[in-house]
Amino acid sequence: MIDTSAREFEQQRPFLTGLAYRMLGSLADAQDIVQDAFLRWHERANVNIDSPRAFLATVVTHLCLDRLRSARHRRETYVGPWLPEPLIERLGVEPDPPDNRIDAPVALMLALERLSPLERAAFVLHDLLDIDMAELAAALQRSPTACRQLLARARGHVGEAKARFPIGREEGARVAAAFFEAIRTGRVEPLRDLLAASAVLQADGGGKVTAVLNPINGGDRIFRFFRGVTAKPAGLPQAWSGPLLISGLPGYVSIDAAGILQTTSFAVEAGQIVAIFIIRNPDKLSGLAGLASLPASGSS
């Protein structure tokens, strides 16, 4: 039998996991933080707490702030671009209820990386999770005036990154399948029309596997990059997942000839790809190998 305090915590778990993921960019770290918060909640099971959500948001926020401060040096020495751990959602499967989903587009997560830990916490709590100013001030242990200043600075850095790339699921699946087919076959000519002139590609290998160390800017340069990669048999993927949603963007999971797993996702505007995000760092892909189980020859 689940006691009342445990049941109350479970009601808040999706909210807390979303808070921690947006703060840290890692689902595994977010789940660890939430479990630590549960232990602290359990220790106070006999204490009357007026607002469990506010109390737990404060606990998770401070645990995340501690984790962010300790991670700053690791981020500064990270090899190549850093991308947030991908969140996978199958197309054709009923999506989670809104309260259980982590709505965290990659562009927003990258923009949040430019913020100080306190600015990030203020923006996530207030602008993304709708925590009111009084609760925000209590969570950050700052005055409302100081919190407004943190929010103003954060919004200035984040800009328009909060906006989603509006694309239907069917259209997203079409883009992902067309892109994969071009890479699978090595017939990359269709990518010329699929890539926007201003497109950018970022790849995260974390220094663990081979990946592009600097962003590739421009649709033509990206096209030539893939033309070079697919000119060699080792550059052709051997298996793929079929179209997925990856952190809210259309994409897929694939395995190359060397057995390296990767996710590839696309930001799409007006029918063209404006950004490509590739994650190859194995630390961020634990548990995804089973998704890329179909032979490439079965994709067409």
XYZ file of C-alpha atoms in Angstrom:
300
model
C 0.000 0.000 0.000
C 1.356 3.421 -0.996
C 1.230 5.924 1.850
C -0.289 9.366 1.345
C 3.061 11.190 1.238
C 4.437 8.857 -1.439
C 1.265 9.213 -3.509
C 1.466 12.997 -3.202
C 5.089 12.927 -4.391
C 4.241 10.728 -7.384
C 1.649 13.277 -8.461
C 4.448 15.846 -8.650
C 7.068 13.576 -10.259
C 6.403 14.540 -13.929
C 6.537 18.234 -13.041
C 9.753 17.782 -11.051
C 11.413 15.683 -13.752
C 10.578 18.339 -16.342
C 12.018 21.035 -14.085
C 15.264 19.118 -13.500
C 15.688 18.167 -17.173
C 15.294 21.778 -18.314
C 17.842 22.807 -15.714
C 20.407 20.092 -16.494
C 19.780 18.904 -20.064
C 20.135 15.278 -18.952
C 17.224 12.958 -18.263
C 19.416 10.578 -16.252
C 20.651 13.436 -14.044
C 17.106 14.765 -13.733
C 15.837 11.399 -12.514
C 18.683 11.209 -9.972
C 17.792 14.685 -8.700
C 14.104 13.793 -8.366
C 15.001 10.644 -6.441
C 17.136 12.724 -4.069
C 14.161 15.059 -3.656
C 11.947 12.082 -2.799
C 14.313 11.061 -0.002
C 14.140 14.580 1.436
C 10.365 14.571 1.072
C 10.160 11.215 2.843
C 12.236 12.573 5.736
C 9.605 15.303 6.213
C 6.603 13.011 5.865
C 5.267 13.984 9.294
C 5.762 17.730 8.772
C 2.796 19.780 7.562
C 3.733 21.429 4.234
C 1.267 23.978 2.872
C 2.262 23.592 -0.782
C 3.993 20.305 -1.688
C 4.628 21.518 -5.241
C 6.327 24.722 -4.069
C 8.364 22.860 -1.453
C 9.516 20.182 -3.912
C 10.241 22.729 -6.649
C 12.503 24.530 -4.178
C 14.296 21.310 -3.233
C 14.808 20.249 -6.858
C 15.914 23.741 -7.887
C 18.638 23.857 -5.229
C 19.812 20.337 -6.020
C 20.029 21.344 -9.699
C 21.890 24.557 -8.888
C 24.469 22.548 -6.954
C 24.789 20.120 -9.876
C 25.117 22.947 -12.406
C 27.868 24.665 -10.457
C 29.868 21.453 -10.256
C 29.281 20.809 -13.965
C 30.491 24.199 -15.183
C 34.120 23.126 -15.560
C 33.089 19.950 -17.401
C 31.011 22.003 -19.838
C 33.897 24.410 -20.435
C 36.215 21.520 -21.347
C 33.597 19.562 -23.326
C 34.924 18.361 -26.686
C 32.894 19.857 -29.546
C 29.305 21.150 -29.355
C 27.178 20.155 -26.369
C 23.602 19.049 -27.080
C 20.988 18.043 -24.492
C 20.247 14.367 -23.955
C 17.544 13.401 -26.481
C 13.971 12.710 -25.413
C 12.427 10.054 -27.651
C 8.763 9.836 -28.601
C 7.424 7.317 -31.109
C 5.297 8.620 -33.936
C 1.971 6.821 -34.277
C 1.819 6.223 -30.503
C -0.595 8.208 -28.373
C 1.489 11.023 -26.820
C 1.753 11.434 -23.069
C -0.747 13.792 -21.407
C 0.517 17.402 -21.501
C 1.307 17.390 -17.779
C 3.567 14.340 -18.217
C 5.494 15.574 -21.250
C 8.768 17.487 -21.125
C 8.379 20.241 -23.690
C 12.012 21.263 -24.174
C 12.984 22.005 -27.792
C 16.696 21.801 -28.548
C 16.981 25.466 -29.572
C 15.614 26.504 -26.181
C 17.898 24.135 -24.282
C 20.921 25.532 -26.124
C 19.815 29.080 -25.344
C 19.493 28.174 -21.666
C 23.147 27.119 -21.708
C 24.069 30.791 -22.084
C 22.495 31.662 -18.730
C 23.996 31.641 -15.282
C 22.562 28.910 -13.007
C 20.325 31.415 -11.177
C 19.112 33.014 -14.415
C 18.333 29.577 -15.782
C 16.412 28.609 -12.662
C 14.377 31.830 -12.714
C 13.517 31.462 -16.410
C 12.610 27.766 -16.176
C 10.472 28.168 -13.062
C 8.651 31.361 -14.034
C 8.487 31.455 -17.835
C 8.352 27.728 -18.620
C 6.603 26.234 -15.593
C 4.405 29.198 -14.616
C 5.638 29.456 -11.011
C 4.368 32.786 -9.662
C 6.740 35.497 -8.455
C 6.179 34.831 -4.752
C 6.994 31.123 -5.127
C 9.950 31.961 -7.375
C 11.391 34.312 -4.778
C 10.962 31.638 -2.095
C 12.522 28.937 -4.279
C 15.574 31.028 -5.144
C 15.788 32.687 -1.737
C 15.946 36.082 -3.445
C 13.712 39.132 -3.289
C 11.017 39.589 -5.960
C 13.012 42.553 -7.283
C 16.153 40.431 -7.650
C 14.087 37.704 -9.362
C 12.694 40.210 -11.877
C 16.246 41.278 -12.700
C 17.271 37.646 -13.201
C 14.287 37.126 -15.508
C 15.043 40.257 -17.517
C 18.634 39.145 -18.123
C 17.547 35.597 -18.946
C 14.908 36.725 -21.447
C 17.472 38.954 -23.134
C 19.792 35.986 -23.666
C 17.107 33.482 -24.656
C 15.350 35.759 -27.147
C 12.964 33.882 -29.424
C 14.368 30.406 -28.752
C 11.270 29.521 -26.736
C 9.254 29.365 -29.963
C 8.666 25.889 -31.423
C 9.199 24.929 -35.039
C 5.581 24.250 -36.081
C 5.458 21.074 -38.167
C 2.841 18.318 -38.291
C 3.765 14.785 -37.330
C 3.140 13.434 -40.826
C 5.255 16.156 -42.413
C 7.988 15.555 -39.837
C 7.975 11.827 -40.588
C 8.234 12.578 -44.322
C 11.251 14.837 -43.822
C 13.003 12.300 -41.571
C 12.356 9.433 -43.978
C 13.477 11.438 -47.031
C 16.674 12.516 -45.293
C 17.489 9.004 -44.124
C 16.835 7.528 -47.569
C 19.295 9.979 -49.115
C 21.956 9.061 -46.527
C 21.234 5.320 -46.708
C 21.575 5.098 -50.470
C 24.308 7.683 -50.893
C 22.072 9.451 -53.415
C 22.197 12.770 -51.604
C 21.134 15.064 -54.442
C 17.593 15.493 -52.986
C 19.193 17.140 -49.943
C 19.958 20.235 -52.023
C 16.279 21.179 -52.026
C 15.621 19.868 -48.516
C 18.270 22.071 -46.837
C 17.653 25.780 -46.305
C 20.447 28.084 -47.458
C 21.006 29.218 -43.867
C 20.866 25.722 -42.336
C 23.283 24.757 -39.556
C 24.485 21.325 -38.431
C 25.732 20.529 -34.916
C 27.074 17.151 -33.807
C 27.782 16.024 -30.246
C 30.299 13.220 -29.824
C 31.549 14.420 -26.461
C 35.078 13.375 -27.360
C 33.970 9.739 -27.017
C 33.380 9.010 -30.725
C 34.149 10.747 -34.013
C 31.917 13.753 -34.670
C 32.113 17.168 -36.317
C 33.892 19.414 -33.821
C 32.525 22.723 -35.126
C 29.065 23.635 -36.433
C 28.681 23.503 -40.208
C 26.906 26.620 -41.459
C 25.062 26.835 -44.770
C 22.955 24.363 -46.694
C 25.541 23.956 -49.449
C 28.337 23.138 -47.003
C 26.101 20.644 -45.185
C 25.181 19.031 -48.498
C 28.859 18.662 -49.433
C 29.604 17.225 -45.987
C 27.030 14.461 -46.405
C 28.107 13.832 -49.976
C 31.628 13.214 -48.681
C 30.479 11.041 -45.777
C 28.270 8.799 -47.915
C 30.924 8.387 -50.634
C 32.514 5.756 -48.382
C 30.697 2.519 -47.410
C 31.527 3.165 -43.748
C 29.460 6.343 -43.934
C 26.228 4.542 -44.847
C 23.930 3.688 -41.924
C 23.185 0.013 -41.366
C 19.941 0.260 -39.384
C 17.400 2.854 -38.373
C 14.405 3.328 -36.138
C 11.892 4.751 -38.548
C 10.708 8.333 -37.977
C 10.554 9.495 -34.358
C 10.154 12.700 -32.411
C 13.454 13.582 -30.745
C 13.098 16.330 -28.145
C 10.008 17.451 -30.020
C 11.684 17.507 -33.454
C 11.305 14.965 -36.275
C 14.246 12.607 -36.587
C 15.494 9.050 -36.250
C 17.962 6.770 -34.482
C 20.526 4.952 -36.628
C 23.630 2.774 -36.385
C 26.587 3.180 -38.739
C 28.937 0.529 -40.147
C 31.228 0.880 -37.107
C 28.309 0.126 -34.784
C 28.097 3.692 -33.485
C 24.619 4.783 -32.459
C 23.341 8.274 -33.156
C 20.203 10.376 -33.134
C 19.540 12.825 -35.956
C 16.805 15.441 -35.622
C 15.657 18.381 -37.728
C 14.229 21.831 -37.185
C 12.000 22.514 -40.183
C 10.528 25.780 -41.426
C 8.510 26.287 -44.607
C 9.257 22.734 -45.713
C 13.037 23.053 -45.430
C 15.520 21.917 -42.809
C 17.001 24.914 -40.972
C 18.968 22.971 -38.349
C 20.296 19.437 -37.909
C 21.201 18.077 -34.473
C 23.253 14.866 -34.309
C 24.051 13.171 -31.001
C 26.704 10.435 -31.014
C 27.989 10.684 -27.449
C 27.263 7.164 -26.091
C 26.762 8.560 -22.580
C 23.601 10.283 -23.842
C 22.186 7.341 -25.818
C 21.927 4.589 -23.238
C 18.996 2.319 -23.948
C 18.312 3.542 -27.491
C 20.104 0.781 -29.442
C 16.946 -1.337 -29.603
C 15.156 1.410 -31.550
C 17.520 1.134 -34.525
C 16.818 -2.513 -35.238
C 15.485 -2.485 -38.770
C 17.910 -3.268 -41.605
C 18.537 -0.257 -43.822
C 17.456 -2.235 -46.850
C 13.947 -2.407 -45.444
C 13.468 1.338 -45.265
C 12.554 2.063 -48.845
